[in-house]
mmCIF file with all atom_site columns, N, CA and C in Angstrom:
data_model
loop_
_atom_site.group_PDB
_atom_site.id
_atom_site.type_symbol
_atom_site.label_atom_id
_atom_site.label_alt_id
_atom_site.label_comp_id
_atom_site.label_asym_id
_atom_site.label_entity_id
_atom_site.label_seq_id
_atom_site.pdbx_PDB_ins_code
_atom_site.Cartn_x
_atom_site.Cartn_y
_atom_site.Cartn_z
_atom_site.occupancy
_atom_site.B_iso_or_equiv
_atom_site.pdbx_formal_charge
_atom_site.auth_seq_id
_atom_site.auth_comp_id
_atom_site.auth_asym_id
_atom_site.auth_atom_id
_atom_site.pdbx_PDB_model_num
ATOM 1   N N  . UNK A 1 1  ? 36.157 -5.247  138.041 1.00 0.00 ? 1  UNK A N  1
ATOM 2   C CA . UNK A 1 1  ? 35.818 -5.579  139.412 1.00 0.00 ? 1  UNK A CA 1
ATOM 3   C C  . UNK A 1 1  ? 37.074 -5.524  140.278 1.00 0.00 ? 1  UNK A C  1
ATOM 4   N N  . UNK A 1 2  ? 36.681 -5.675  141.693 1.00 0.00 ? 2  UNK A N  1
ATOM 5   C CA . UNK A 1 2  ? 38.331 -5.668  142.559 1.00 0.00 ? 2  UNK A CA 1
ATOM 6   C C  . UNK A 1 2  ? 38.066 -6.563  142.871 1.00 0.00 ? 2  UNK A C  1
ATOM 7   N N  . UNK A 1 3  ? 38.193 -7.926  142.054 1.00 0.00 ? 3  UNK A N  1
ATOM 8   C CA . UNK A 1 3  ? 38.733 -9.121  142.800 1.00 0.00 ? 3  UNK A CA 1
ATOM 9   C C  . UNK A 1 3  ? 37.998 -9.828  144.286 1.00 0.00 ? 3  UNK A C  1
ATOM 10  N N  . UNK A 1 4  ? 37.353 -8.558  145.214 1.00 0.00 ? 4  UNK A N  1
ATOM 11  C CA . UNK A 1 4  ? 36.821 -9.110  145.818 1.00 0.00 ? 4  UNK A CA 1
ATOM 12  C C  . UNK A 1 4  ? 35.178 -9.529  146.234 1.00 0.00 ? 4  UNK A C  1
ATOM 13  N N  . UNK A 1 5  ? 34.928 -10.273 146.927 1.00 0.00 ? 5  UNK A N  1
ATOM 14  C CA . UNK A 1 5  ? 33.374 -11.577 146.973 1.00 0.00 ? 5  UNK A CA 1
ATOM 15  C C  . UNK A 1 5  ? 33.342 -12.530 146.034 1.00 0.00 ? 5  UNK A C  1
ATOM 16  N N  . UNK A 1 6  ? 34.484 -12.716 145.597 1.00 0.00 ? 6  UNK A N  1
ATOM 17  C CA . UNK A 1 6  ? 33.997 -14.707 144.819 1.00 0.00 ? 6  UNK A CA 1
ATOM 18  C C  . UNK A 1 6  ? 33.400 -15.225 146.149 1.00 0.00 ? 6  UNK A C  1
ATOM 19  N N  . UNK A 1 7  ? 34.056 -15.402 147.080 1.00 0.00 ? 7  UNK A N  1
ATOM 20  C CA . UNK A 1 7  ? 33.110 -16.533 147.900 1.00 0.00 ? 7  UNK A CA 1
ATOM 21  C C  . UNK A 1 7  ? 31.507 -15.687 148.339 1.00 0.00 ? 7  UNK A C  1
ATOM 22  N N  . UNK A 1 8  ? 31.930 -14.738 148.032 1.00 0.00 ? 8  UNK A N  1
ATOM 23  C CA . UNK A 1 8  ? 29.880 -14.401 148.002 1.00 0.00 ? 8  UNK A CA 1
ATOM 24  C C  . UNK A 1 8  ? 29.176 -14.932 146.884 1.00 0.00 ? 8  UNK A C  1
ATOM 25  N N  . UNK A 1 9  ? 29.867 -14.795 145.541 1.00 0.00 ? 9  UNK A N  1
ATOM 26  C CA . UNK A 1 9  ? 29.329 -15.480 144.255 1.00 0.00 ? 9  UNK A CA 1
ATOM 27  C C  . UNK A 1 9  ? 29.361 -16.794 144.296 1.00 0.00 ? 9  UNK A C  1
ATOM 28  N N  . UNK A 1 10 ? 30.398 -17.606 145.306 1.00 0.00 ? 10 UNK A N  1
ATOM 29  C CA . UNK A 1 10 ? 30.406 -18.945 144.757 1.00 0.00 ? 10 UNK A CA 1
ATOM 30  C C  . UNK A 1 10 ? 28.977 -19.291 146.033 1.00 0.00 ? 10 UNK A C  1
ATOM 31  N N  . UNK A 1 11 ? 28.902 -18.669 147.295 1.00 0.00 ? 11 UNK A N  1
ATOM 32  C CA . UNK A 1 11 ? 27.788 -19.157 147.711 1.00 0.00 ? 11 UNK A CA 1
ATOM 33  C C  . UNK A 1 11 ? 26.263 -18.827 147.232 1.00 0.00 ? 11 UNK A C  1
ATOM 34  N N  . UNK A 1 12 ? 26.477 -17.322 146.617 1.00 0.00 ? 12 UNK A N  1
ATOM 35  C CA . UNK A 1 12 ? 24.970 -17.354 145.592 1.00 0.00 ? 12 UNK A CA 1
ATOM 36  C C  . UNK A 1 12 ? 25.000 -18.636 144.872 1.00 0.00 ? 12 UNK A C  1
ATOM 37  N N  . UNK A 1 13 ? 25.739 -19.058 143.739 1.00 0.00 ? 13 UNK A N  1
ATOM 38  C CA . UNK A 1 13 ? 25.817 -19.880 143.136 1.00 0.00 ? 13 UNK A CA 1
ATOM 39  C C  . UNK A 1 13 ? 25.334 -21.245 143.573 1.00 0.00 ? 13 UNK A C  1
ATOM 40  N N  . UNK A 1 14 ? 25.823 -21.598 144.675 1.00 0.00 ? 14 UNK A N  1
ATOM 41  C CA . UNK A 1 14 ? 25.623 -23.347 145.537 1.00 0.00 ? 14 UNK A CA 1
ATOM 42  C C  . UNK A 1 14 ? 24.352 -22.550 146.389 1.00 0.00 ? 14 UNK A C  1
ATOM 43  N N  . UNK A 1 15 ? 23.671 -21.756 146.258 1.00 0.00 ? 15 UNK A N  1
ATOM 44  C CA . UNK A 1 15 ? 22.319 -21.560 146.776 1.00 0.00 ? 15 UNK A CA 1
ATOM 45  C C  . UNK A 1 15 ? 21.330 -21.577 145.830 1.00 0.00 ? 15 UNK A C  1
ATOM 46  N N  . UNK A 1 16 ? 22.013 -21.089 144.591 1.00 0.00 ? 16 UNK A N  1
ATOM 47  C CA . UNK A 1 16 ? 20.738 -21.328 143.361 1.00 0.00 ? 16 UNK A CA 1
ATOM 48  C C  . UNK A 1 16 ? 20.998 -22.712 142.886 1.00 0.00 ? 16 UNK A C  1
ATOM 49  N N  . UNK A 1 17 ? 21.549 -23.573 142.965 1.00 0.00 ? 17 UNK A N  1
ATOM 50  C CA . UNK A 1 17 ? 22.476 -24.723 142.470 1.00 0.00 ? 17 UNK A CA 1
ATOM 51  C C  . UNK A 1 17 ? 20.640 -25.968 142.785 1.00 0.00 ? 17 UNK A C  1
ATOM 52  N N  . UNK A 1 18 ? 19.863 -26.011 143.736 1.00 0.00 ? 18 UNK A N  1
ATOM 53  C CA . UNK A 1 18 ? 18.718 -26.942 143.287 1.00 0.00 ? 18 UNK A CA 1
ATOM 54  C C  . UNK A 1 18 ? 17.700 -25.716 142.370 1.00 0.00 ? 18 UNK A C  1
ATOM 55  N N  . UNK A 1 19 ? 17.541 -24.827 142.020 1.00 0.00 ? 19 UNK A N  1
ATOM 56  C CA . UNK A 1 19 ? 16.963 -24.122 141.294 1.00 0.00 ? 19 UNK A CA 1
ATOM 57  C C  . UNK A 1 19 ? 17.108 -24.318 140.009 1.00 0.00 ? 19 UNK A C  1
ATOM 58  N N  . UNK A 1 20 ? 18.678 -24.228 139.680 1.00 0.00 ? 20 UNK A N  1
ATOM 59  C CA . UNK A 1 20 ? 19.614 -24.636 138.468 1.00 0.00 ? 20 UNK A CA 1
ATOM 60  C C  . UNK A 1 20 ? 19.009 -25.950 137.932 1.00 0.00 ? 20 UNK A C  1
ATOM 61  N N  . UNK A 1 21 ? 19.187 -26.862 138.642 1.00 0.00 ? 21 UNK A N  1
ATOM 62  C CA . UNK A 1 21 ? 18.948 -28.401 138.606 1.00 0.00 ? 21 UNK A CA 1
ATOM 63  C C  . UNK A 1 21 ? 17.741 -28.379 138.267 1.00 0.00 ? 21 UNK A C  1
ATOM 64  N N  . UNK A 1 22 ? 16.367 -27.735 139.029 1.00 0.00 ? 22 UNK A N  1
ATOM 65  C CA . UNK A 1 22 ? 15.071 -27.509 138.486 1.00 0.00 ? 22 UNK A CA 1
ATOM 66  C C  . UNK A 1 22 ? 14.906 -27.204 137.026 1.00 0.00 ? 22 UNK A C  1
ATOM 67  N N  . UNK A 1 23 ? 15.275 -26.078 136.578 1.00 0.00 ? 23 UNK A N  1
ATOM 68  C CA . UNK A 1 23 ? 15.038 -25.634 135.904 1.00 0.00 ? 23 UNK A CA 1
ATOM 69  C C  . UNK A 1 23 ? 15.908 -26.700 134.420 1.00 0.00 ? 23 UNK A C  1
ATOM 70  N N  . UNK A 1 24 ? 17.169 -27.340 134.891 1.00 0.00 ? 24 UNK A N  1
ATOM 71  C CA . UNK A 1 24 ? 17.975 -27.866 133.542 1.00 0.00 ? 24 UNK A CA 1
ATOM 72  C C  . UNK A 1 24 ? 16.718 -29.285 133.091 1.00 0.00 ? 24 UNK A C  1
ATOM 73  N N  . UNK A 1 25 ? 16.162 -29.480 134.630 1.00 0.00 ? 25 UNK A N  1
ATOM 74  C CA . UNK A 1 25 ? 15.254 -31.039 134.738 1.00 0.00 ? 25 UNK A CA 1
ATOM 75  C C  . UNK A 1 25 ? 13.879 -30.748 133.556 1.00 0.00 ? 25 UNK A C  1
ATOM 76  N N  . UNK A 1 26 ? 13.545 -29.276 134.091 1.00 0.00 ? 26 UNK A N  1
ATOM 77  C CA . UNK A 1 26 ? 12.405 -29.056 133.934 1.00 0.00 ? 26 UNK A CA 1
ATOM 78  C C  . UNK A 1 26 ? 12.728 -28.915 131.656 1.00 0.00 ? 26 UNK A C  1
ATOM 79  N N  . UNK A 1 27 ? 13.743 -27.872 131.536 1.00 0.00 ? 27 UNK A N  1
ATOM 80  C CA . UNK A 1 27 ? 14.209 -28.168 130.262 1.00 0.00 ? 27 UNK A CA 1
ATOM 81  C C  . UNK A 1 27 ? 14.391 -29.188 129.361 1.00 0.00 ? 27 UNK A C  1
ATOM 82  N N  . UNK A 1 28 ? 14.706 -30.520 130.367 1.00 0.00 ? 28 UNK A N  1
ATOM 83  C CA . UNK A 1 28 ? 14.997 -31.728 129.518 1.00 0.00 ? 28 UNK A CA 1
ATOM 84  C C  . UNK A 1 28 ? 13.684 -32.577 129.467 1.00 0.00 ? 28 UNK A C  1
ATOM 85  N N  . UNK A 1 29 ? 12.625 -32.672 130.224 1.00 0.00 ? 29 UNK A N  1
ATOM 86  C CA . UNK A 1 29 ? 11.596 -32.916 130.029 1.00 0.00 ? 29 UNK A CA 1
ATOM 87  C C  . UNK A 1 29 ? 10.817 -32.106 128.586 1.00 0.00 ? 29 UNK A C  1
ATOM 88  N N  . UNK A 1 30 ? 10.637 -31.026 128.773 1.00 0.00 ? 30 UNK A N  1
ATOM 89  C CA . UNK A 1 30 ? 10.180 -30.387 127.604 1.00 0.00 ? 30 UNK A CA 1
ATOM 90  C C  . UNK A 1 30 ? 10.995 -30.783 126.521 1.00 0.00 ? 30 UNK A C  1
ATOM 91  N N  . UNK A 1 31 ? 11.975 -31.145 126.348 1.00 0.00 ? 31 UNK A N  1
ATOM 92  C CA . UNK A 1 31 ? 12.852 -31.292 124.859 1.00 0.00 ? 31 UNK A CA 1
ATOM 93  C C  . UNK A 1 31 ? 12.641 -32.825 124.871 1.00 0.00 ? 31 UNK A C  1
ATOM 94  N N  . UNK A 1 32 ? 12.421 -33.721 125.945 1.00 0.00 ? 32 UNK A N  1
ATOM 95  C CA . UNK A 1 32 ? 11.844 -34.957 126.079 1.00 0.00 ? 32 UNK A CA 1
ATOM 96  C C  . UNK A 1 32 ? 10.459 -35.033 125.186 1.00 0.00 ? 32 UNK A C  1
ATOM 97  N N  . UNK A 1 33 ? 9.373  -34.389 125.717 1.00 0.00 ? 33 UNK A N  1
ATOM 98  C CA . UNK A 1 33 ? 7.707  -34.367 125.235 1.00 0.00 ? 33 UNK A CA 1
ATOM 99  C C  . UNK A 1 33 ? 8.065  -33.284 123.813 1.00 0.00 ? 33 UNK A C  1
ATOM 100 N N  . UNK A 1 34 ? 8.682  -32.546 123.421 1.00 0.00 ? 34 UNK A N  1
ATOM 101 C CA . UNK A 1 34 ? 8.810  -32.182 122.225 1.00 0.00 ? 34 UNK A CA 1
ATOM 102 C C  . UNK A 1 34 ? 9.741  -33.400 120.947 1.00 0.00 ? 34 UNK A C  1
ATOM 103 N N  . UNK A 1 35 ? 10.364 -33.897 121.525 1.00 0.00 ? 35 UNK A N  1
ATOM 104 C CA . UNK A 1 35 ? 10.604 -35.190 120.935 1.00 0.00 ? 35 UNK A CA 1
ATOM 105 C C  . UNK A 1 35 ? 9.463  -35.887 120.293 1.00 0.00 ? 35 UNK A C  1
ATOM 106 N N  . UNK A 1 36 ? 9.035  -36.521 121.478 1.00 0.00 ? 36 UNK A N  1
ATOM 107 C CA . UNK A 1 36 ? 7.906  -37.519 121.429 1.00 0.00 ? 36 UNK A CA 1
ATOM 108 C C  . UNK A 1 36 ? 6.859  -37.059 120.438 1.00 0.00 ? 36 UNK A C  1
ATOM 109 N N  . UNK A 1 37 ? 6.522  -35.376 120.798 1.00 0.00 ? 37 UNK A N  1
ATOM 110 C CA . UNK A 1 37 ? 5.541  -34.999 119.427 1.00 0.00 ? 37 UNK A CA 1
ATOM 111 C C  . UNK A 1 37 ? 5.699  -35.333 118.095 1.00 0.00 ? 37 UNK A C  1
ATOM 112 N N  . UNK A 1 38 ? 7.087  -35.198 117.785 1.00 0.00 ? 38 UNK A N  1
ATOM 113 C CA . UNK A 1 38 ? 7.911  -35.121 116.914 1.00 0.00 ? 38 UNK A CA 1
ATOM 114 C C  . UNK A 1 38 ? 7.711  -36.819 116.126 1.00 0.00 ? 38 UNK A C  1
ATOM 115 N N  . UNK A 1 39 ? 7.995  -37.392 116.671 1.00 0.00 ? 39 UNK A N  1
ATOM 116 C CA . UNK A 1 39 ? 7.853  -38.735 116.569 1.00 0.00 ? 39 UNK A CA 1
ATOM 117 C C  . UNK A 1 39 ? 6.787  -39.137 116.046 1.00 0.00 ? 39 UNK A C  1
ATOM 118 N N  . UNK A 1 40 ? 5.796  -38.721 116.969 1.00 0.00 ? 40 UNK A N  1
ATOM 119 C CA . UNK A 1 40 ? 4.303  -39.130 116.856 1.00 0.00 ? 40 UNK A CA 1
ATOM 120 C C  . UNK A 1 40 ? 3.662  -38.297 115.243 1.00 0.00 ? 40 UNK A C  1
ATOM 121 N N  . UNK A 1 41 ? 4.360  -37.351 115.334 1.00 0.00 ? 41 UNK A N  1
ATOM 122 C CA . UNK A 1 41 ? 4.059  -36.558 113.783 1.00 0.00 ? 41 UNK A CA 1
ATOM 123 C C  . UNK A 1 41 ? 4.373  -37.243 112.594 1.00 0.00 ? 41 UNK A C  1
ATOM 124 N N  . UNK A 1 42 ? 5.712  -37.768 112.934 1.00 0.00 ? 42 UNK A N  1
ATOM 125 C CA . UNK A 1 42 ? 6.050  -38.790 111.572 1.00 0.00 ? 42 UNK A CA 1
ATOM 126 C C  . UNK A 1 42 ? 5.317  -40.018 111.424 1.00 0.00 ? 42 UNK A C  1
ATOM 127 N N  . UNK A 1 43 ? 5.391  -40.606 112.654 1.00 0.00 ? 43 UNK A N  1
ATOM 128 C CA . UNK A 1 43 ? 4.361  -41.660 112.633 1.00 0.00 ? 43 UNK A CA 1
ATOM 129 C C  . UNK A 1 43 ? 2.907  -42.015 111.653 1.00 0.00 ? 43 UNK A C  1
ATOM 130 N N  . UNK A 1 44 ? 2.396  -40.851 112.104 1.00 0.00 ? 44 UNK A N  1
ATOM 131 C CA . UNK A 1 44 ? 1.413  -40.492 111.842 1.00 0.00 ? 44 UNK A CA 1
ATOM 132 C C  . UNK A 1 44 ? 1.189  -39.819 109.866 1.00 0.00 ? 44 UNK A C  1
ATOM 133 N N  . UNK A 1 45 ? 2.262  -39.267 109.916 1.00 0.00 ? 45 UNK A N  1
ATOM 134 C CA . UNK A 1 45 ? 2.227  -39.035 108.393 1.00 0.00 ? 45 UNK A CA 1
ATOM 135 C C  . UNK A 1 45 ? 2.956  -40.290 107.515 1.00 0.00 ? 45 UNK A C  1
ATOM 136 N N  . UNK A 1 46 ? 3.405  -41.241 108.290 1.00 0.00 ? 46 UNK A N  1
ATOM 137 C CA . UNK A 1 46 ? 3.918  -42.672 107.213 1.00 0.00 ? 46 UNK A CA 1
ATOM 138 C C  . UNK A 1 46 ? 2.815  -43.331 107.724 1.00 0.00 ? 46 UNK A C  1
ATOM 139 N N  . UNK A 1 47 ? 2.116  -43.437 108.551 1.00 0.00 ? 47 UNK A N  1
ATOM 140 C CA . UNK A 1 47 ? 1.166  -43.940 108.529 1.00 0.00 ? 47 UNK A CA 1
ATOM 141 C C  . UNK A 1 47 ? 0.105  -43.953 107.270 1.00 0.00 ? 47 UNK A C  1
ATOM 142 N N  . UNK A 1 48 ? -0.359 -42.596 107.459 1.00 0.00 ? 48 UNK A N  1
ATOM 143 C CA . UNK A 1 48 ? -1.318 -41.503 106.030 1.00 0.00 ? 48 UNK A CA 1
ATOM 144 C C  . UNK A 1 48 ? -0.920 -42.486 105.125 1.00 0.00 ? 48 UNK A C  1
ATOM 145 N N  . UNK A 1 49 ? 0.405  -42.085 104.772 1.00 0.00 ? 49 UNK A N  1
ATOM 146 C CA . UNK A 1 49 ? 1.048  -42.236 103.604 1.00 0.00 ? 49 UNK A CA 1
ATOM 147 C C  . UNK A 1 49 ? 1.167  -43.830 103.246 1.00 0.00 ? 49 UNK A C  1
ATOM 148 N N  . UNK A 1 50 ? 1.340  -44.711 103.768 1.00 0.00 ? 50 UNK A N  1
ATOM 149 C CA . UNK A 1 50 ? 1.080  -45.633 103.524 1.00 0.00 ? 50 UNK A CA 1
ATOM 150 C C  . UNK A 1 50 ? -0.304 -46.301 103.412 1.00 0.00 ? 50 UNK A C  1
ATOM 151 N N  . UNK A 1 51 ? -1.378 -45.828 104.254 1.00 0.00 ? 51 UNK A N  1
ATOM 152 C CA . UNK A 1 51 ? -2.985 -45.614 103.904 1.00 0.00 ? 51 UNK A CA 1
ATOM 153 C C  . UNK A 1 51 ? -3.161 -45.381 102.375 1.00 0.00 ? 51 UNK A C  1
ATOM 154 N N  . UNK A 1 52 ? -2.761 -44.337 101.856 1.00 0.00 ? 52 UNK A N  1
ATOM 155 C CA . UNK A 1 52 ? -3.174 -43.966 100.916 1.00 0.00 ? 52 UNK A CA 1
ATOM 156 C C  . UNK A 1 52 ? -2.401 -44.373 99.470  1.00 0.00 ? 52 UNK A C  1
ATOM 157 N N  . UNK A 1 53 ? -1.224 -45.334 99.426  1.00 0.00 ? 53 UNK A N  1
ATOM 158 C CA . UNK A 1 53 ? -0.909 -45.889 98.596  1.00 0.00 ? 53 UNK A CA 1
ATOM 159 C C  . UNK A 1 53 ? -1.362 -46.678 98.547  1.00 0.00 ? 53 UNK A C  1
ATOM 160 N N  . UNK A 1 54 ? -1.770 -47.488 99.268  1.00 0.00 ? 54 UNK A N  1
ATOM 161 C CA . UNK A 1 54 ? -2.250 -48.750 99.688  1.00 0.00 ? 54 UNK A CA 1
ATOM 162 C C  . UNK A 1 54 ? -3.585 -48.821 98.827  1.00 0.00 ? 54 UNK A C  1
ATOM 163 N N  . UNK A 1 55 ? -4.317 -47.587 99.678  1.00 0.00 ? 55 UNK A N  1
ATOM 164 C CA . UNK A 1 55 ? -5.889 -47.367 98.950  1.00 0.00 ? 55 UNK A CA 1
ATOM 165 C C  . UNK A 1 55 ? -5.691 -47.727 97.196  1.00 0.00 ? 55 UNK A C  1
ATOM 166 N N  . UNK A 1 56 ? -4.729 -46.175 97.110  1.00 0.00 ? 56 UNK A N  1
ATOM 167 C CA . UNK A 1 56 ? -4.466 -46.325 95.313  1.00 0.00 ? 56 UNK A CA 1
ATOM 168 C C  . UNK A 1 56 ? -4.077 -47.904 94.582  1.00 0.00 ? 56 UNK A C  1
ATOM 169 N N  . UNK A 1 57 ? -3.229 -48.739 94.980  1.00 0.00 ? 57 UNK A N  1
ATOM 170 C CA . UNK A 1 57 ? -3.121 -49.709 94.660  1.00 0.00 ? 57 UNK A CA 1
ATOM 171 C C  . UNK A 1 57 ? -3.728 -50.315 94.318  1.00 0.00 ? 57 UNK A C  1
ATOM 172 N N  . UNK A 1 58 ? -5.349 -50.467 95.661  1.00 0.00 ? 58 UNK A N  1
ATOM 173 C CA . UNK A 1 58 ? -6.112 -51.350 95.272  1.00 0.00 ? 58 UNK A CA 1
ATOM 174 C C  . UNK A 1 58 ? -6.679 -50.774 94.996  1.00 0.00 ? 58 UNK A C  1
ATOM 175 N N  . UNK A 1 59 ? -7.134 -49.179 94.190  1.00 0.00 ? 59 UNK A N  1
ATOM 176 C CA . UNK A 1 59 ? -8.032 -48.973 93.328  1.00 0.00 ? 59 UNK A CA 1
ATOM 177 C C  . UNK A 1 59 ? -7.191 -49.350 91.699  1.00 0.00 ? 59 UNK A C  1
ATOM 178 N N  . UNK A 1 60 ? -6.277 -49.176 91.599  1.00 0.00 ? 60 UNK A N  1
ATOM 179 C CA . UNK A 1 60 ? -5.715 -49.820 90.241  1.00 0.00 ? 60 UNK A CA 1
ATOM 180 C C  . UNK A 1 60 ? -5.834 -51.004 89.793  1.00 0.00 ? 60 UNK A C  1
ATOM 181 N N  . UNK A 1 61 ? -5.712 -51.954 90.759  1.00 0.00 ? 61 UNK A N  1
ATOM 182 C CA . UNK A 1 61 ? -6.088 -52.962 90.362  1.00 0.00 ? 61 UNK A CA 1
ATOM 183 C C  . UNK A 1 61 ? -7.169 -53.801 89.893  1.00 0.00 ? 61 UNK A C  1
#
């Protein structure tokens, strides 16, 4: 490049800059609710899993 329009790039830049912010917000929400699935999956399988020892137990006994 020749060095010149940084200040054209730095004002593209601070013009996409609430777009940026959208989009990092909109990213951390999704990795937020993909969490939470995540969570709710384990939950849900120690849950099972403790159901069903439980069951066995008191069928052994």
């Amino acid at each position: 490049m020749t060095g010149h329009g940084g200040d054209l790039a730095d004002t593209a830049r601070t013009r996409d800059l609430p777009a940026m912010r959208a989009f990092q917000a909109q990213r951390r929400r999704l990795r937020r609710r993909r969490f939470a699935a995540m969570a709710h999956v384990t939950a849900v399988i120690l849950l099972s899993t403790a159901t069903t020892v439980a069951i066995v137990a008191a069928l052994a006994a």
